[in-house]
Coordinates of C-alpha atoms in Angstrom, one line a residue:
Chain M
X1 CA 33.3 -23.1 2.9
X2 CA 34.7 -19.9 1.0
X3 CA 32.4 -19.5 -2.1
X4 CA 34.0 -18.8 -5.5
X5 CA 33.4 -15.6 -5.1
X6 CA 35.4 -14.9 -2.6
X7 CA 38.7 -17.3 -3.6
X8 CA 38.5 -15.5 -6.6
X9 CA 38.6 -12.2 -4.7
X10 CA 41.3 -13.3 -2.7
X11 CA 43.5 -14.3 -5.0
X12 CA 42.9 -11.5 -7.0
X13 CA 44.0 -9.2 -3.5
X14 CA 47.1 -11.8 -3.6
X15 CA 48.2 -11.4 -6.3
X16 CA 48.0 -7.7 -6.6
X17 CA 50.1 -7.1 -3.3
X18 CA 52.9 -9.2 -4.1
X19 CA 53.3 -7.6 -7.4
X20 CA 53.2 -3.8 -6.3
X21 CA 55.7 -5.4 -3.6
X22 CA 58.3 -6.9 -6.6
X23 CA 57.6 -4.5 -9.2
X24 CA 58.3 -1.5 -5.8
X25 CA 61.8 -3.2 -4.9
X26 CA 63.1 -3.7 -8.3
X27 CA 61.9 -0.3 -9.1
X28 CA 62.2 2.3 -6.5
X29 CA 60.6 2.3 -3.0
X30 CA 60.5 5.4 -2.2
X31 CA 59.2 6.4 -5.2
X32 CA 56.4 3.2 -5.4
X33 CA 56.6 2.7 -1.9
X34 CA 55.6 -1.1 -0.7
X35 CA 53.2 -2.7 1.1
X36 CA 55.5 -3.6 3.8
X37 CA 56.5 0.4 4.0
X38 CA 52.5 1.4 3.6
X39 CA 51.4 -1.3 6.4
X40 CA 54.2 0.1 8.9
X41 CA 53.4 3.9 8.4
X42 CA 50.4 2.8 9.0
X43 CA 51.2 1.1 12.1
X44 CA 53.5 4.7 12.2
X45 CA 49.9 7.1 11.6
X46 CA 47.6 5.2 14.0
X47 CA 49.9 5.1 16.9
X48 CA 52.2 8.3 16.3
X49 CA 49.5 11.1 15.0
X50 CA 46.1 12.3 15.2
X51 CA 45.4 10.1 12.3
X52 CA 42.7 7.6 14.5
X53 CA 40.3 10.6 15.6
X54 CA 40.9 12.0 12.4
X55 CA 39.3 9.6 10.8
X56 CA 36.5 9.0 13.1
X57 CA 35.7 12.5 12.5
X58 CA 35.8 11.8 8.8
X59 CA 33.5 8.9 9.4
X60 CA 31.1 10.8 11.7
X61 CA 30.8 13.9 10.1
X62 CA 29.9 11.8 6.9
X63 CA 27.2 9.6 8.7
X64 CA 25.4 12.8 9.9
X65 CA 25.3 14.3 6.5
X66 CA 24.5 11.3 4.4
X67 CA 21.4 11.1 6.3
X68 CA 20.7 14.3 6.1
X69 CA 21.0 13.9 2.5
X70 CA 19.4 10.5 2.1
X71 CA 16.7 11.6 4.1
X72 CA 15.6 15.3 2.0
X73 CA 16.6 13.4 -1.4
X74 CA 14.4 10.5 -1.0
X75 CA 11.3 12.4 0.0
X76 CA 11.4 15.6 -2.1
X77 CA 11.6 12.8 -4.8
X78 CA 8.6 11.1 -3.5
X79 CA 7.4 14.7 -3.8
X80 CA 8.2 15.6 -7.1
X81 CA 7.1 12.2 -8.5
X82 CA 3.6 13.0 -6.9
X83 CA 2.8 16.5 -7.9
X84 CA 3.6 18.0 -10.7
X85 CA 3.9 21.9 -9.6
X86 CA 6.7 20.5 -7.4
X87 CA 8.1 19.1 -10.5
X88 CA 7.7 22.0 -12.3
X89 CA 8.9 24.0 -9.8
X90 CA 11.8 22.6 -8.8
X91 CA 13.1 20.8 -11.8
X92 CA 15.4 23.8 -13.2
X93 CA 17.2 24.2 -9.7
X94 CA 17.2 20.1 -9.3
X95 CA 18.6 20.0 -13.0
X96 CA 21.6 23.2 -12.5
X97 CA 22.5 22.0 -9.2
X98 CA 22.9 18.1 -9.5
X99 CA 26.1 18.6 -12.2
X100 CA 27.5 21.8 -9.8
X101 CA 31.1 20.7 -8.2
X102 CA 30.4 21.5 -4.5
X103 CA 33.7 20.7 -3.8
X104 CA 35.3 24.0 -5.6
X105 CA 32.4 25.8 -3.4
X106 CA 34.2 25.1 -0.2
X107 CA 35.9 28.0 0.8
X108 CA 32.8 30.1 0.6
X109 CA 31.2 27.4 2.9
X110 CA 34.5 28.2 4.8
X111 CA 33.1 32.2 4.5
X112 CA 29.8 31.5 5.6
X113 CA 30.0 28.7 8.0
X114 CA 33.2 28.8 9.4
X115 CA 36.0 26.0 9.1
X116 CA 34.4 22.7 11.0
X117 CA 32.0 20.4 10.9
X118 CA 28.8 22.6 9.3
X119 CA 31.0 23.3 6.2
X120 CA 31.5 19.8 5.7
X121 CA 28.3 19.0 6.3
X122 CA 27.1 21.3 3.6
X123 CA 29.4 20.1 1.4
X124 CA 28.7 15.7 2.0
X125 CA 24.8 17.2 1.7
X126 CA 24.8 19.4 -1.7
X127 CA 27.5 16.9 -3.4
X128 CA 25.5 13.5 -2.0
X129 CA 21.5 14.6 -2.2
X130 CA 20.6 15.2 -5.5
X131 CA 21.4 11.9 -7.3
X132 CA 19.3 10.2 -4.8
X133 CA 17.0 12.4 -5.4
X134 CA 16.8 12.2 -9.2
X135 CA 16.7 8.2 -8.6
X136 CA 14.0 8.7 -6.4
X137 CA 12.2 10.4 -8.5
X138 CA 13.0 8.2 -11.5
X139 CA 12.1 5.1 -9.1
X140 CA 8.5 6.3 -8.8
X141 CA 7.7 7.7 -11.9
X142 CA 9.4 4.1 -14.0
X143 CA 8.0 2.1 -11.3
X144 CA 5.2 -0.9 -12.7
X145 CA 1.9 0.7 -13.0
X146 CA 0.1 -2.5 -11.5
X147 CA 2.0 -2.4 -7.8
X148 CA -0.3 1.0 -7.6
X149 CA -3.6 -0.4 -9.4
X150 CA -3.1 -3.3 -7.3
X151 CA -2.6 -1.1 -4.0
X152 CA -5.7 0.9 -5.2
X153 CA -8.0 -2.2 -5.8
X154 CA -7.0 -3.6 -2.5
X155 CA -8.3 -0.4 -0.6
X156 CA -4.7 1.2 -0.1
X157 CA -5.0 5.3 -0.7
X158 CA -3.0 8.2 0.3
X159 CA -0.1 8.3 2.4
X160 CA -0.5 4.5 3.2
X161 CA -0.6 3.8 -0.3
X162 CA 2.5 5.5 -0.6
X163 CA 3.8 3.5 2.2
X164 CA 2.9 0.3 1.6
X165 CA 3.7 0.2 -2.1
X166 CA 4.9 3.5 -4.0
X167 CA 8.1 3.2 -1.9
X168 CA 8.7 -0.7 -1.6
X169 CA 8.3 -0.3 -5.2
X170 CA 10.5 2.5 -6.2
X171 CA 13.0 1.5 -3.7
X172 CA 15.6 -0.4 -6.2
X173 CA 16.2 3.3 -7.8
X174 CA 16.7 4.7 -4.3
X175 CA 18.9 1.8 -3.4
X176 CA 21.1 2.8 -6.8
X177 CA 20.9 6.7 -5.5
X178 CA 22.2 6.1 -2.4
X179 CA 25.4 4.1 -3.6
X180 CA 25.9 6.9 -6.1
X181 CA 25.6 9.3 -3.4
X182 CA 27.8 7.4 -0.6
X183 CA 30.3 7.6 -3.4
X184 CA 29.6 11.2 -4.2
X185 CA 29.5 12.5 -0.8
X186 CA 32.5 10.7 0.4
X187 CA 34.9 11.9 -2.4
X188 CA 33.2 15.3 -2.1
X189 CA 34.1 15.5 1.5
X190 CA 37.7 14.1 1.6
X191 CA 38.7 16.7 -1.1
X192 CA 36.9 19.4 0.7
X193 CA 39.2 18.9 3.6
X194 CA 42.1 19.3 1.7
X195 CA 41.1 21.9 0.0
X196 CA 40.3 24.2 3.2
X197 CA 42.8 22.6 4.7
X198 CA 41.0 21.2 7.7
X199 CA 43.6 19.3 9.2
X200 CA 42.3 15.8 8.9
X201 CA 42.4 13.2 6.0
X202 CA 42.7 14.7 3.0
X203 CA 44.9 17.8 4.0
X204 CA 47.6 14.9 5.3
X205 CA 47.1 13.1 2.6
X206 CA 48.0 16.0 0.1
X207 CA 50.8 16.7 2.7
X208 CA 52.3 13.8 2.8
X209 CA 52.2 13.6 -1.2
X210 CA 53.7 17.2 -1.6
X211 CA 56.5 16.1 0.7
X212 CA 57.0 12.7 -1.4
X213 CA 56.3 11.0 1.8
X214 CA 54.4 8.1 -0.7
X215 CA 54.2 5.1 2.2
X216 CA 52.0 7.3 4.9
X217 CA 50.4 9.0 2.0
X218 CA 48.8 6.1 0.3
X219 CA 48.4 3.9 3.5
X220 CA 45.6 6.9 4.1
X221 CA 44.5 6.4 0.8
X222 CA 44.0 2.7 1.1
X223 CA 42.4 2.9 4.5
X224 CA 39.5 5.8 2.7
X225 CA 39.5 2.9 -0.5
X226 CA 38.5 0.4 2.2
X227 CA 36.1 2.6 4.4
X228 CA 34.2 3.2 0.5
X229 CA 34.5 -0.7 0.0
X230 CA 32.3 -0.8 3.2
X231 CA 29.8 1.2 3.0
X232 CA 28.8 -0.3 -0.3
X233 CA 29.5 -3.7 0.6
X234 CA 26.9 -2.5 3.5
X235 CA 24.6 -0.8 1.8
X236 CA 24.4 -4.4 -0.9
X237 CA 23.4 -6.0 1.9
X238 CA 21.0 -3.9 3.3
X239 CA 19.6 -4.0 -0.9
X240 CA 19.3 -7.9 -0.5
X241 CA 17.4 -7.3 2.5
X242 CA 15.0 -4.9 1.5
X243 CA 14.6 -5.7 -2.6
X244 CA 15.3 -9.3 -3.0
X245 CA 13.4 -10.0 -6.0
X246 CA 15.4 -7.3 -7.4
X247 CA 19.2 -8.6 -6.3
X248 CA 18.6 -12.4 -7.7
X249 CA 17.2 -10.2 -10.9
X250 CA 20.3 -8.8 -11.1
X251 CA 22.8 -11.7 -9.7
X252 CA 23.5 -9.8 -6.5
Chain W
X1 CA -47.9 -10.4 12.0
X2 CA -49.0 -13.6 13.3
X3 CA -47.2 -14.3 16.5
X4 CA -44.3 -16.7 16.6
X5 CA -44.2 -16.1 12.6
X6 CA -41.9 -15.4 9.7
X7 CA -40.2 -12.1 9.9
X8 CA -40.1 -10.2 6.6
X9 CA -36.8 -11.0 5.4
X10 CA -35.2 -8.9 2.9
X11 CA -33.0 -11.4 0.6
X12 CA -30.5 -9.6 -1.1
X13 CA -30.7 -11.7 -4.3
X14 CA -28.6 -9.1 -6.6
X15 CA -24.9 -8.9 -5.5
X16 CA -24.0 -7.3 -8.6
X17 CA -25.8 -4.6 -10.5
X18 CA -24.4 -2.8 -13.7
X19 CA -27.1 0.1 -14.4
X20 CA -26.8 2.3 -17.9
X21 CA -22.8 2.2 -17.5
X22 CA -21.1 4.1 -20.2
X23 CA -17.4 5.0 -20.5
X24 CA -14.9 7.0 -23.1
X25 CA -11.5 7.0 -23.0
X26 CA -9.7 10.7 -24.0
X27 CA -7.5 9.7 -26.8
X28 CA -4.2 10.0 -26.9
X29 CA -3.7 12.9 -28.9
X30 CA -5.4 14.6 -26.9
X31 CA -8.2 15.6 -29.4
X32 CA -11.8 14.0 -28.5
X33 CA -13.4 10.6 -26.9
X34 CA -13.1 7.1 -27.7
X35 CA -16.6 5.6 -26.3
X36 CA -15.9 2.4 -24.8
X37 CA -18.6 0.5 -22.9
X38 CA -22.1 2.5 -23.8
X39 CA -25.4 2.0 -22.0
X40 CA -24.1 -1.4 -20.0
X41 CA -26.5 -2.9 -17.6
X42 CA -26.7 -6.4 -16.3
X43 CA -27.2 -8.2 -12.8
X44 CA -25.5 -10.8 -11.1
X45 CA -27.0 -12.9 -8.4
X46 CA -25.3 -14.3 -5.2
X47 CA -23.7 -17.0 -5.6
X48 CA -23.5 -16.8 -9.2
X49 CA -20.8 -17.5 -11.4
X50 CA -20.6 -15.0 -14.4
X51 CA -18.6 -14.2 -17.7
X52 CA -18.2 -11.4 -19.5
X53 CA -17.0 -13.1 -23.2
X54 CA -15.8 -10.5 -26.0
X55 CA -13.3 -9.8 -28.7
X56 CA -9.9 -8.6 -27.0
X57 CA -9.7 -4.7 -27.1
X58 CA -14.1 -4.4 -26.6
X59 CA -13.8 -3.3 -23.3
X60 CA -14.0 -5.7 -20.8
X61 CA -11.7 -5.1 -18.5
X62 CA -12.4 -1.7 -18.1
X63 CA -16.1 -2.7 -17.1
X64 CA -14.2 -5.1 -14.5
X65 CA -12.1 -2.2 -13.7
X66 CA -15.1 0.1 -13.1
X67 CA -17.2 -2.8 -11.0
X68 CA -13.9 -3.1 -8.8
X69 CA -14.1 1.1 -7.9
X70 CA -10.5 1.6 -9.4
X71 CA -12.1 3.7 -12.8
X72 CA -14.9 5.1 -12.4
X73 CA -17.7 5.5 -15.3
X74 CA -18.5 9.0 -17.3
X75 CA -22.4 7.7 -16.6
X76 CA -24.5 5.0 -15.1
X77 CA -24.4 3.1 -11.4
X78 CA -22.8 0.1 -9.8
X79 CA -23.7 -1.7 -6.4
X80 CA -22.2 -4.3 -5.1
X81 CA -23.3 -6.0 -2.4
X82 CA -26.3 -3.5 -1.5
X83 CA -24.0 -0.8 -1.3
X84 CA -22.8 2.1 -4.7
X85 CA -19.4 1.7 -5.6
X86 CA -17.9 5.4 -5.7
X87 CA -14.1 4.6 -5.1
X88 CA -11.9 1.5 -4.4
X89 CA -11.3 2.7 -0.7
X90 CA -13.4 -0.1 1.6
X91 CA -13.7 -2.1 -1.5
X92 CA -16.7 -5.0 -2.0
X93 CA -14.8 -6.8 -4.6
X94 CA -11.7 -8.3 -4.8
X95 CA -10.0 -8.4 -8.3
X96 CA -7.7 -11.4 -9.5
X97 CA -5.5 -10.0 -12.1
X98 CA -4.5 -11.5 -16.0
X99 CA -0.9 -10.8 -15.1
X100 CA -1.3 -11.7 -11.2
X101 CA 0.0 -8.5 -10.1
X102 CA 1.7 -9.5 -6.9
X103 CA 4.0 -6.8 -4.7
X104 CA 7.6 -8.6 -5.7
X105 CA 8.9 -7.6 -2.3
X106 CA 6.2 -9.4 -0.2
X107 CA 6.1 -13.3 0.2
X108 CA 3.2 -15.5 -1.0
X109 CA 2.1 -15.0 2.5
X110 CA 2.4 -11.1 3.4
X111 CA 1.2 -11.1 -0.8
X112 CA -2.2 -12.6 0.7
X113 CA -2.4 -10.5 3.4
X114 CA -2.1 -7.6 1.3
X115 CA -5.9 -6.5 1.6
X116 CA -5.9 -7.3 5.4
X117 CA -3.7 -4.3 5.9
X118 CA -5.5 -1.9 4.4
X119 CA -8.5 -2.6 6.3
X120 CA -6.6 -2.4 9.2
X121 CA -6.2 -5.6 10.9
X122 CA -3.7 -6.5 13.7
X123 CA -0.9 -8.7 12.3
X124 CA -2.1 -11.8 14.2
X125 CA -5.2 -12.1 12.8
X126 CA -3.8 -11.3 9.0
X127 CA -1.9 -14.2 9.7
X128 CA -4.5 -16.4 10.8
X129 CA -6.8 -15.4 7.9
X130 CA -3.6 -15.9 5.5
X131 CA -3.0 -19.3 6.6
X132 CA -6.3 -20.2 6.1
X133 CA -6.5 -19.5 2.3
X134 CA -3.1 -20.7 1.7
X135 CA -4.3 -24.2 2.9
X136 CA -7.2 -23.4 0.7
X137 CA -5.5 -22.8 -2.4
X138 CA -2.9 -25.3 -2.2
X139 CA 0.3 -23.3 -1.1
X140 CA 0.7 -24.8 2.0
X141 CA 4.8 -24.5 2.4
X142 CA 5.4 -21.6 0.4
X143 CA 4.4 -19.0 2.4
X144 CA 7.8 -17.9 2.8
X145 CA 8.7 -17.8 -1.3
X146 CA 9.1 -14.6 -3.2
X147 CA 6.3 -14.4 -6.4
X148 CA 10.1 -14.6 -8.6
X149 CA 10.5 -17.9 -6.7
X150 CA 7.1 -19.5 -7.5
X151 CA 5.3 -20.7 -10.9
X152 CA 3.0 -18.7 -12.9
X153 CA 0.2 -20.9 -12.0
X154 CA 1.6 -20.6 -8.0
X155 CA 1.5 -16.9 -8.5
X156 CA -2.2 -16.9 -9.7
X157 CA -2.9 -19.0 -6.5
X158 CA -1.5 -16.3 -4.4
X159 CA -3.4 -13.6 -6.5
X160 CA -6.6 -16.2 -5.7
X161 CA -6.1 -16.1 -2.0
X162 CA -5.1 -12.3 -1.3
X163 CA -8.5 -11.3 -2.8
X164 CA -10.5 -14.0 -1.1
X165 CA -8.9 -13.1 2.2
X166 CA -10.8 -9.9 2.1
X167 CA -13.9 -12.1 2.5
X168 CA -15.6 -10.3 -0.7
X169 CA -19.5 -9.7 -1.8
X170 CA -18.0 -10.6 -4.8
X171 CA -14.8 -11.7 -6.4
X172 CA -13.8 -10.5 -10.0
X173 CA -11.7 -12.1 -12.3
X174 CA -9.8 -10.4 -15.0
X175 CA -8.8 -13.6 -18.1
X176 CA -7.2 -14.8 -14.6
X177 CA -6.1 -18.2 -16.7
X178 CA -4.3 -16.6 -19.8
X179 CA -0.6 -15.9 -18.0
X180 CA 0.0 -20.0 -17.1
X181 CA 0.4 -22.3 -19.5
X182 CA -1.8 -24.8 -21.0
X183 CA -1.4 -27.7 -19.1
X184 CA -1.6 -25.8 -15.7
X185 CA -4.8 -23.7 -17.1
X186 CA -6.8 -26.7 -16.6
X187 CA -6.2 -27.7 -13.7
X188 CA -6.4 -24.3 -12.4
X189 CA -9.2 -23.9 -13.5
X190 CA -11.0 -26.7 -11.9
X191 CA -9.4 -25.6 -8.4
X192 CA -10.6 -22.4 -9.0
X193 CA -13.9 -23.4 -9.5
X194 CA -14.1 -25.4 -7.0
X195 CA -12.7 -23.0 -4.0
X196 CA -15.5 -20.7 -5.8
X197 CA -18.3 -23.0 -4.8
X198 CA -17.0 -24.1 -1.9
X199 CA -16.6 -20.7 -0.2
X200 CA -20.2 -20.0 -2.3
X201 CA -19.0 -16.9 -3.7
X202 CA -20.3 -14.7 -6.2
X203 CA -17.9 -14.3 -9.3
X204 CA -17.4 -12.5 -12.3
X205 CA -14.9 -13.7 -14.8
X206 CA -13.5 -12.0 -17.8
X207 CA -12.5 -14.1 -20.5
X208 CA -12.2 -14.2 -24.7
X209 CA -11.9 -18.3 -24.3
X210 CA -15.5 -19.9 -25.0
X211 CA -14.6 -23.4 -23.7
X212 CA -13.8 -21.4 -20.6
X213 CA -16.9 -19.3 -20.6
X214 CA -19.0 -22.4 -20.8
X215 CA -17.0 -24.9 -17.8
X216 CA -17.0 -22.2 -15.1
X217 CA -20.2 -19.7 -15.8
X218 CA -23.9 -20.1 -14.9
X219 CA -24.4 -17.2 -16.9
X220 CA -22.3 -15.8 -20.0
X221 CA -22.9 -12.1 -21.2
X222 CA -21.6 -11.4 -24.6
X223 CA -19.8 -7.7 -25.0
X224 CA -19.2 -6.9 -27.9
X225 CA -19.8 -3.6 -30.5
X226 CA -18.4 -0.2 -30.5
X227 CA -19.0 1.4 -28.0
X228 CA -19.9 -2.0 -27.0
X229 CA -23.2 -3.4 -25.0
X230 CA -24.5 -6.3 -23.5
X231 CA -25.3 -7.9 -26.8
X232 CA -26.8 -11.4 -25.5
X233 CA -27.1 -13.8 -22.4
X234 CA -27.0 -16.9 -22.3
X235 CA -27.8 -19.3 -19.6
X236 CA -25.9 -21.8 -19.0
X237 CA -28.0 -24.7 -18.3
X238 CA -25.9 -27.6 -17.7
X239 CA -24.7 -29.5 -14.3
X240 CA -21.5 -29.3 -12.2
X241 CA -19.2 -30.1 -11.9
X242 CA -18.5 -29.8 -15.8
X243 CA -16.1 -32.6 -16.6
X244 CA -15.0 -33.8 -20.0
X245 CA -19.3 -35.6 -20.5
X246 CA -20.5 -32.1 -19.8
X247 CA -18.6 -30.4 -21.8
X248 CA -19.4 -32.2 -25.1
X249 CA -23.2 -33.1 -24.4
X250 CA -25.4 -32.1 -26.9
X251 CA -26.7 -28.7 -25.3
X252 CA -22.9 -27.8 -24.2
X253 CA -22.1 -28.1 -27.8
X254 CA -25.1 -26.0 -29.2
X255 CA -24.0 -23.2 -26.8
X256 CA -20.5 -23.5 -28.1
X257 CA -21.8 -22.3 -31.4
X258 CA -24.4 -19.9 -30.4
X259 CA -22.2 -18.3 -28.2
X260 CA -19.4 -18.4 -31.1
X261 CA -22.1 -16.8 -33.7
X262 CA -23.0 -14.3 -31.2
X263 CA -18.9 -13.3 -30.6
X264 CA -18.5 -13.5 -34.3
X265 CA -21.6 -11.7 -35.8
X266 CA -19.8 -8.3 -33.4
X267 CA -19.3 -5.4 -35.7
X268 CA -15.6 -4.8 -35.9
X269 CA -14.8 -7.6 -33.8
X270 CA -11.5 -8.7 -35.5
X271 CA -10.7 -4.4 -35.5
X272 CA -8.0 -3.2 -33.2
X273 CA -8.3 -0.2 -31.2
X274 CA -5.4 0.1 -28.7
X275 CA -7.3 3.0 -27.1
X276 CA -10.0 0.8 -25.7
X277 CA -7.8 -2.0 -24.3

């Protein structure tokens, strides 16, 4: 049985298809493109170019740096939250760097790093790890005093404490710091690439554009929409898992 | 010592024992003390069922606080269960909270097994202790529910179990009937009182409700002043269980009103200090 939800959604996806498909034929389809032209240069990209290990590069280079990320942003967070000379130390760099655009730091990543996977890396890291860990942060310090009385009264202290119930607790912010950094990260990456030209996604999808090649050029830009759809969509669930008094608080 | 006789036995009569306890509070602007609780000393014997009546604001819960290890007093001892209270780690109490204070994340279940894991139990025998004290308070069938999914007066039964899982000297209560609502209040209540001297545990409740005061307590100790003291006790001489002939027999009544001139005749009773909540 297909929930409302999802006949909602899927009428919705419909609807929108068929009318970019009218409005691109009455129009001009080389100019609008199709989804009949998008769908076969895609057919055209995953058979005919580099496109599929492309994209798996994409994906893995991304996956190793988001958890780099995810990993250094959630516990300096923890960190800052708990002692306040970390907080006072590190809250000016925290505070300059989270609003820098990595992304127009790329080429000197390129200088220092070479072209290739650690420049990437860099970039998915610096443009991903600092809203989760200002949520982090936020999470513990706007988290309900009684979880750590509670944790306290029941003989809980220290890093088990912190275990047990700081995190558990705070761990709606980090769930919200980690979707704004899959989106962060992600975009940061794709328009590093085409920036130093690293000849995967986001160069060929600049390439294509420049050449007013539309069909090729947005059938890569709906495949990256669909790859951001999900790893939200994934990291919900893993939300509904791990905070379900939160989700139903919030209607999922 | 005569052969074949009675060995000396040391019977630990006082599970609770509140020695010269005083308290401030630093206020809020920074400049100076707020005294609390000053000079506090009572006892409370096993199996005894106490409460600590006072005007909200005197003070009561932080003495409950300072009994459970999680503040500690500027002067003055506690011991509980033979043994000084210095921190909450190890604790000798178990606290039910006014506002239940259950871990949303956890079920009723891993909720009650809360104090288990910080002393360190394997996960079988947390479960088997939690099952046991989920048939005791009533839950049987919920173990599985969030505290979101369960009534107020559900929530306080999980709050009940987690801290008598920890098999405590001593089992405080913090006003652990004012967050339900009336009609459930009685009845838990009763329960409450009745899991209390079935398991024969020593309690401590904190409450501002007289009626209250009088149905579940052997003892009452009136708080009250500022910095406030034990002002009076009163023992409370009448039979259990205390149902509706009890609790409107001629003595039950006169201790209504001695205990309600006692709470009233507090200097600055009705005054509000949000300092020494």
């Amino acid at each position: 049985m297909l929930s409302y939800k999802w006949i909602v959604r899927i009428i919705s996806v419909v609807a929108f298809v068929v009318l970019w498909q009218l409005i691109g034929q009455a129009v001009d389809t080389t100019l609008f493109s199709t989804p009949i032209l998008v769908a076969s240069s895609f057919a055209n990209l995953v058979t005919q170019t580099s496109f599929p290990t492309d994209l798996l590069t994409t994906i893995r280079d991304f996956a190793i740096g988001f958890t780099i990320a995810a990993v250094l942003g959630i516990s300096v967070g923890i960190a800052m939250a708990r002692w306040r000379t970390m907080e006072v130390a590190l809250d000016p760099y925290v505070s300059a760097l989270y609003s820098t655009p990595y992304v127009a730091l790329a080429p000197l990543f390129v200088i220092w790093l070479g072209i290739g996977i650690y420049e990437q890396l860099v970039v998915v890291i610096l443009s991903s790890v600092f809203v989760i860990l200002l949520n982090t942060f936020a999470g513990v310090n706007n988290m309900n005093k009684s979880y750590v009385e509670t944790g306290r009264a029941f003989g809980f202290s220290g890093f088990k404490l912190y275990r047990k119930v700081v995190v558990p607790g705070a761990l709606p912010y980090i769930m919200t710091g980690l979707r704004l950094g899959i989106g962060r990260g992600f975009v940061g990456m794709i328009v590093a690439e085409l920036l130093v030209r690293l000849d995967r996604l986001g160069f060929l999808m600049v390439y294509y554009s420049e050449l007013l090649e539309v069909a090729p050029g947005l059938a890569i830009a709906v495949t990256l929409g669909l790859l951001g759809l999900l790893m939200t969509e994934a990291l919900k669930k893993v939300e509904t898992r791990l905070a379900p008094w939160r989700s139903s608080a919030t209607g999922g | 010592m005569p052969p074949g006789g009675v060995q000396l036995q040391v019977v630990e009569l006082e599970k609770v024992k509140v020695e010269h306890v005083s308290k401030s509070f630093t206020r809020s602007d920074g400049r100076g003390k707020t005294p609390v609780l000053q000079d506090v000393s009572f006892t409370v014997n096993d199996g005894e069922i106490a409460s600590i009546i006072g005007p909200t604001g005197c003070g009561k819960s932080t003495l409950l606080r300072i009994i459970a290890g999680i503040a500690s007093p500027d002067s003055g001892k506690i011991t509980v269960g033979g043994k000084e209270v210095v921190s909450s780690a190890n604790p000798a109490s178990a606290i039910v909270f006014q506002a239940f204070n259950l871990l949303p994340w956890r079920t009723a279940q891993k909720n009650i097994e809360f104090g288990l894991e910080a002393k360190g139990l394997p996960p079988a025998e947390r479960e088997k202790a939690a099952q046991h004290f989920i048939d005791l308070v009533g839950l049987k069938g919920y173990e599985k529910y969030h505290p979101h999914e369960l009534s107020g007066g559900m929530q306080q039964r999980v709050g009940l179990a987690r801290a008598l899982a920890i098999e405590p000297e001593v089992i405080l209560l913090d006003e652990p009937f004012s967050s339900v609502d009336m009609l459930t209040r009685e009845s838990l209540q009763h329960e409450v009182l009745n899991i209390l001297m079935e398991t024969k545990k020593t309690a401590v409740f904190v409450t501002h409700n007289i009626d209250e005061a009088i149905f579940l307590s052997n003892r009452i100790l009136s708080l009250g002043g500022k910095p406030a003291t034990i002002r009076e006790v009163f023992e409370v001489d009448l039979p259990y269980p205390r149902n509706d002939e009890v609790m409107v027999s001629q003595k039950a009544l006169r201790l209504k009103l001695d205990l309600k001139k006692a709470l009233l005749s507090s200097p600055h009773a009705q005054s509000e200090d949000p300092g020494a909540a």
